[in-house]
XYZ file of C-alpha atoms in Angstrom:
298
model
C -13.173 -34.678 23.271
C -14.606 -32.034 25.471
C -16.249 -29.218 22.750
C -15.324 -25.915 24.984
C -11.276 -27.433 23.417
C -12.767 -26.858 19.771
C -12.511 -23.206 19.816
C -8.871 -23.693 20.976
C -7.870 -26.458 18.040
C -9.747 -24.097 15.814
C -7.077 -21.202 16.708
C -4.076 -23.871 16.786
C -5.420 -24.839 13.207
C -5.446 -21.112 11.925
C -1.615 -20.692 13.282
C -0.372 -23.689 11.373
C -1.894 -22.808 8.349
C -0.120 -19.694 8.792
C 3.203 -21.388 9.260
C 4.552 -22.216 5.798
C 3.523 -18.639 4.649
C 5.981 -17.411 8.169
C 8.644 -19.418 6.620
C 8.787 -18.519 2.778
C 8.168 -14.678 3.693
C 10.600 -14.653 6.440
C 13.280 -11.616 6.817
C 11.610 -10.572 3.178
C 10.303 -6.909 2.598
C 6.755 -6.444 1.932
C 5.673 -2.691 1.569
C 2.224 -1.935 2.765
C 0.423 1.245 0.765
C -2.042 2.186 2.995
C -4.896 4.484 2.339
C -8.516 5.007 1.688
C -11.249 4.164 4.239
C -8.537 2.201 6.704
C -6.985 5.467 7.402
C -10.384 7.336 8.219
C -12.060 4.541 10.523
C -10.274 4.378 14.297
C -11.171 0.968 14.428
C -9.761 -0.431 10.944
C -6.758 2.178 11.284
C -6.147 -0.217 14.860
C -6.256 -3.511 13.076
C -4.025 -2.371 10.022
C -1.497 -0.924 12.477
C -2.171 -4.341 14.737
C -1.274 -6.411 11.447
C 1.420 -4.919 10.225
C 3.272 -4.914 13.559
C 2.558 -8.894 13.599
C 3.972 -9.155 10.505
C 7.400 -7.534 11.621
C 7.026 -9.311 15.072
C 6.953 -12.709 13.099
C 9.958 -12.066 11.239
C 8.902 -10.089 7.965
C 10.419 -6.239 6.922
C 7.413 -4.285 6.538
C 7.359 -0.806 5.147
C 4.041 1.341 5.325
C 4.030 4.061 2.405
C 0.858 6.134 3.578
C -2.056 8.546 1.517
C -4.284 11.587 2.853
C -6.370 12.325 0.372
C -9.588 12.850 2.372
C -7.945 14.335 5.245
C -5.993 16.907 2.646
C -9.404 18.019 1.337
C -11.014 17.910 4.404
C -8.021 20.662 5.449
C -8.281 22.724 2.289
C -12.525 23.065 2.591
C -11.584 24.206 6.252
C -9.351 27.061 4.902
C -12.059 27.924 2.751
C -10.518 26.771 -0.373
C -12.640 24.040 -2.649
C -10.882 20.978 -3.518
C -9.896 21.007 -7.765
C -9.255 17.587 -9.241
C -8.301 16.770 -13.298
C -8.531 13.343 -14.340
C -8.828 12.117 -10.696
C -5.595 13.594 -9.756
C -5.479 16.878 -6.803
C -4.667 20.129 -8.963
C -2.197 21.450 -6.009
C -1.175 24.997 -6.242
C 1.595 26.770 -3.577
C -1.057 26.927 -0.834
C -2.933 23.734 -0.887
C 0.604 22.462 -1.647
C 1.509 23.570 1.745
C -1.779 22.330 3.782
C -0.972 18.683 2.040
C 2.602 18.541 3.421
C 1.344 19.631 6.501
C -1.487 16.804 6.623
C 0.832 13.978 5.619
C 3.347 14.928 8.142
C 0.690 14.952 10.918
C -0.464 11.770 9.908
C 3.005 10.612 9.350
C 3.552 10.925 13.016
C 0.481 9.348 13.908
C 1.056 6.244 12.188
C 4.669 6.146 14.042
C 2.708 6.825 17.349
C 0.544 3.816 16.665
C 3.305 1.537 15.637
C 5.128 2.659 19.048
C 2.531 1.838 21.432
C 2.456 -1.772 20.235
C 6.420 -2.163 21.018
C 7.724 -1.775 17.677
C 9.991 1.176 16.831
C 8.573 3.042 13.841
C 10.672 6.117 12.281
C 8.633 8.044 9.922
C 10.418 9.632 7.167
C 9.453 11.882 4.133
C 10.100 11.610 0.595
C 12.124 14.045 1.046
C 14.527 13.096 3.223
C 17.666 11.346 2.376
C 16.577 11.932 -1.185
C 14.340 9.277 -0.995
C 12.054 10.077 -3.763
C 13.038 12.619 -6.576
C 10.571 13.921 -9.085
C 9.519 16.103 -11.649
C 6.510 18.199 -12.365
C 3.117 15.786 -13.627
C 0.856 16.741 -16.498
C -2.644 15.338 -16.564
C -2.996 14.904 -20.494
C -1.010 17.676 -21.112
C -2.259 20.255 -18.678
C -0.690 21.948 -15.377
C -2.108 20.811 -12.259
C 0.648 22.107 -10.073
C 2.731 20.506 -7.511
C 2.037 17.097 -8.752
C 5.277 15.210 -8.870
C 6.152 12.022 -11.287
C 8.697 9.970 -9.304
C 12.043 9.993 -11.507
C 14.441 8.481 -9.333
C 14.279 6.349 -5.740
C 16.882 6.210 -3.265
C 16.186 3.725 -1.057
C 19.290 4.290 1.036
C 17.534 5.562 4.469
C 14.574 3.102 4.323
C 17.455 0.073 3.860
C 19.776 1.417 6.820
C 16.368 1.574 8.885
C 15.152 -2.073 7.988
C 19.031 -3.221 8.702
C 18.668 -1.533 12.589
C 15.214 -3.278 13.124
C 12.852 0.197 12.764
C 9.289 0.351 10.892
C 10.009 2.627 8.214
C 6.658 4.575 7.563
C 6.939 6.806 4.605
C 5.030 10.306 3.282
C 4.637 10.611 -0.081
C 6.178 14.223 -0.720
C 9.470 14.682 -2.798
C 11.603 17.517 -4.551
C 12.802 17.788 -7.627
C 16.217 18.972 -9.342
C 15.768 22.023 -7.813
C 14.376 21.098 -4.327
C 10.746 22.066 -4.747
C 8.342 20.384 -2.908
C 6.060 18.268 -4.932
C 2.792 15.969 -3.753
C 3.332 12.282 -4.995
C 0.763 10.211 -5.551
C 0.723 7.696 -2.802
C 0.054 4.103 -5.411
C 2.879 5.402 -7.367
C 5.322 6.367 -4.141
C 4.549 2.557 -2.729
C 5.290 1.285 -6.157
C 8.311 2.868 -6.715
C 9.828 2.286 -3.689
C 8.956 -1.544 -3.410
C 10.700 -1.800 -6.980
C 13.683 -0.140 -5.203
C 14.153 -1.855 -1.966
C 13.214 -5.666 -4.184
C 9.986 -5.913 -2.107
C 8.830 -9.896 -2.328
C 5.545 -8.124 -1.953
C 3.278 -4.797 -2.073
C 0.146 -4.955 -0.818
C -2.758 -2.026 -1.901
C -5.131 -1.478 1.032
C -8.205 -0.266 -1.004
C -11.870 0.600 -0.751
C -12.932 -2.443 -3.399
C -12.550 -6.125 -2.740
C -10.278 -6.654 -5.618
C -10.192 -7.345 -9.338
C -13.339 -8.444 -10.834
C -13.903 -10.347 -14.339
C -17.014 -8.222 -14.056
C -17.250 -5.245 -12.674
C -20.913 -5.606 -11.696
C -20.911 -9.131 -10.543
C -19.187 -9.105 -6.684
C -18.888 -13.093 -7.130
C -16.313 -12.394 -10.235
C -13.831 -11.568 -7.981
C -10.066 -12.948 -9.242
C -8.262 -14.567 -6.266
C -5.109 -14.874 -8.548
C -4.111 -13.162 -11.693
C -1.002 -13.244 -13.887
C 0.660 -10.115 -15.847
C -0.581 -11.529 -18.838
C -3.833 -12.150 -17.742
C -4.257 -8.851 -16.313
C -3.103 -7.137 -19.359
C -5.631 -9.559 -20.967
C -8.334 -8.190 -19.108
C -7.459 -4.377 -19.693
C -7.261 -4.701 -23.078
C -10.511 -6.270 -23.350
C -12.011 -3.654 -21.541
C -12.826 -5.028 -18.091
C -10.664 -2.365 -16.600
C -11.757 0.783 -15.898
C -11.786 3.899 -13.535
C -9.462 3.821 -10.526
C -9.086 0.267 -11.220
C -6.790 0.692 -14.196
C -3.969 2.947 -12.837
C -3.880 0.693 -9.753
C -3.442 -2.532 -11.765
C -1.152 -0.932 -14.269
C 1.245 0.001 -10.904
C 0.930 -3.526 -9.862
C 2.137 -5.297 -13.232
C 4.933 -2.802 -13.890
C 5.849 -3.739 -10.223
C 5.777 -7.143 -11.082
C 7.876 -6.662 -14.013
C 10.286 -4.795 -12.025
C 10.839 -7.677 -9.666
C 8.504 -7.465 -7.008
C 7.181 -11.205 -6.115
C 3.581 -10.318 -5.842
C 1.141 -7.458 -5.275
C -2.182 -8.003 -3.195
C -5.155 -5.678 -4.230
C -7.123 -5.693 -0.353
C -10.320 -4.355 0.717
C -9.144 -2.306 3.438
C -12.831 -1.713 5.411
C -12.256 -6.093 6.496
C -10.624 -5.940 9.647
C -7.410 -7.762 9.000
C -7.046 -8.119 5.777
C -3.685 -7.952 5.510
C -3.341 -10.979 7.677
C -6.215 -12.845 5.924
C -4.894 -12.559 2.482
C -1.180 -13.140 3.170
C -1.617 -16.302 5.961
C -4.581 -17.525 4.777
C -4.479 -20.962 2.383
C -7.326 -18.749 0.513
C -6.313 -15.135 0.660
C -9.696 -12.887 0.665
C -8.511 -10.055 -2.108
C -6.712 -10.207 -5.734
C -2.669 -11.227 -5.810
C -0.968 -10.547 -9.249
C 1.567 -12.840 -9.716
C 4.292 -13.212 -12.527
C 3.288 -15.695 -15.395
C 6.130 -18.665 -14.290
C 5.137 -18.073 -10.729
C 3.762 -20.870 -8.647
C -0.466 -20.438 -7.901
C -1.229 -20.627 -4.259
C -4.510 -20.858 -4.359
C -6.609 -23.638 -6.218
C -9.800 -22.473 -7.658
């Protein structure tokens, strides 16, 4: 066989391995929570926007629920104002309230801009339209940190209709309450939620870590595969810490609420969504539920 042909097989090889991951996931919704360096880098924001518009193109219902963390505090230190945060969450008063909104609507529209110049029709839509995601004021331990919403109730009526006429629902993470104040939602917790709602097969976290590790401090730890109870295992032993925790603890009450699997990714590896979901090997964490079948064979 002529060699210059082996870089060809080598690509035919990658798209059949893909294949039986194309059928099992196909017409299924998988809801992409996208945030952290990704979102910063033009390059990495490309290839996540590149791989989830494969994924619809191949047949699967994507949803992309979106952060702005460093771009909201990026906006507030330009107004002058200094960032607050308690317990890792944004203390948002009326103003910085208002400059959030603002930032997560701008990049809102960006994403959909994105998505549309690859051929896909995106609508982006906030929390708080179509009553998507109602809430009610969040205390950090007990103390006021503003307009900090805790997601009470999820209607996923306009992301459905959307998915049924073939758009890219892309979502902001804002929501009112009983009285139709405008609240900031933590973006892990809106992608949660909303995957939960809409029976997701799968959520996927894009991150800035490579996934779980048994140890923390040892990058060759890293889990390819964890159960609920294993993952509850490792939390209660203590393995589990910082942003970590919150982040797994979303992804096992997900998993308890129905959703197939949840994939922890390192968002800075170009493609990672694609890796970890068409891949025989995967490259981050999936949390699975503890009669589900193992793909991957340590």
């Amino acid at each position: 066989m002529d060699s210059s042909m082996q870089p060809i097989l080598d690509k035919a090889a990658v798209l059949i391995e893909a294949l039986p991951y194309i059928q099992r996931f196909n017409r299924k919704i998988i809801v992409v929570k996208y945030g952290g360096s990704a979102m910063i880098d033009e390059e990495l924001k490309k290839q996540v926007i590149q791989d989830v518009t494969l994924l619809k193109l191949v047949g699967f219902k994507p949803i992309i629920v979106h952060g702005g963390g460093k771009e909201i505090s990026r906006w507030v230190e330009k107004t002058g104002m200094e960032p607050e945060f308690i317990n890792g969450l944004r203390k948002t008063d009326e103003a910085t309230m208002e400059i959030a909104e603002m930032v997560l609507n701008k990049v809102n529209k960006s994403l959909v801009q994105n998505v549309q110049s690859l051929g896909v029709n995106a609508v982006g839509v906030s929390g708080k339209d179509g009553g998507l995601l109602k809430v009610e004021k969040k205390l950090s331990d007990g103390q006021d940190i503003g307009f900090v919403g805790e997601i009470t109730e999820v209607n996923p009526k306009i992301i459905m209709d959307l998915l049924d006429n073939d758009f890219l629902p892309i979502v902001c993470p804002v929501g009112m309450d009983e009285q139709f104040v405008t609240y900031n939602i933590n973006a892990d917790d809106a992608a949660c939620a909303i995957a939960k709602a809409v029976n997701a097969e799968k959520l996927a976290f894009l991150t800035d870590i490579e996934g779980v590790y048994k140890d923390k401090d040892d990058p060759t730890s890293l889990i390819s595969e964890l159960s609920v109870e294993e993952a509850k295992g490792l939390i209660g032993d203590g393995y589990i810490g910082g942003g970590m925790l919150p982040k797994l603890n979303n992804c096992i009450d997900a998993i308890e609420q129905g959703v197939s699997r949840v994939h922890i990714l390192d968002g800075r590896i170009a493609h990672c969504l694609l890796l970890e979901i068409f891949t025989n090997k995967g490259i981050g964490t999936a949390i699975i539920g503890d009669k589900d079948m193992r793909y991957y064979n340590e």
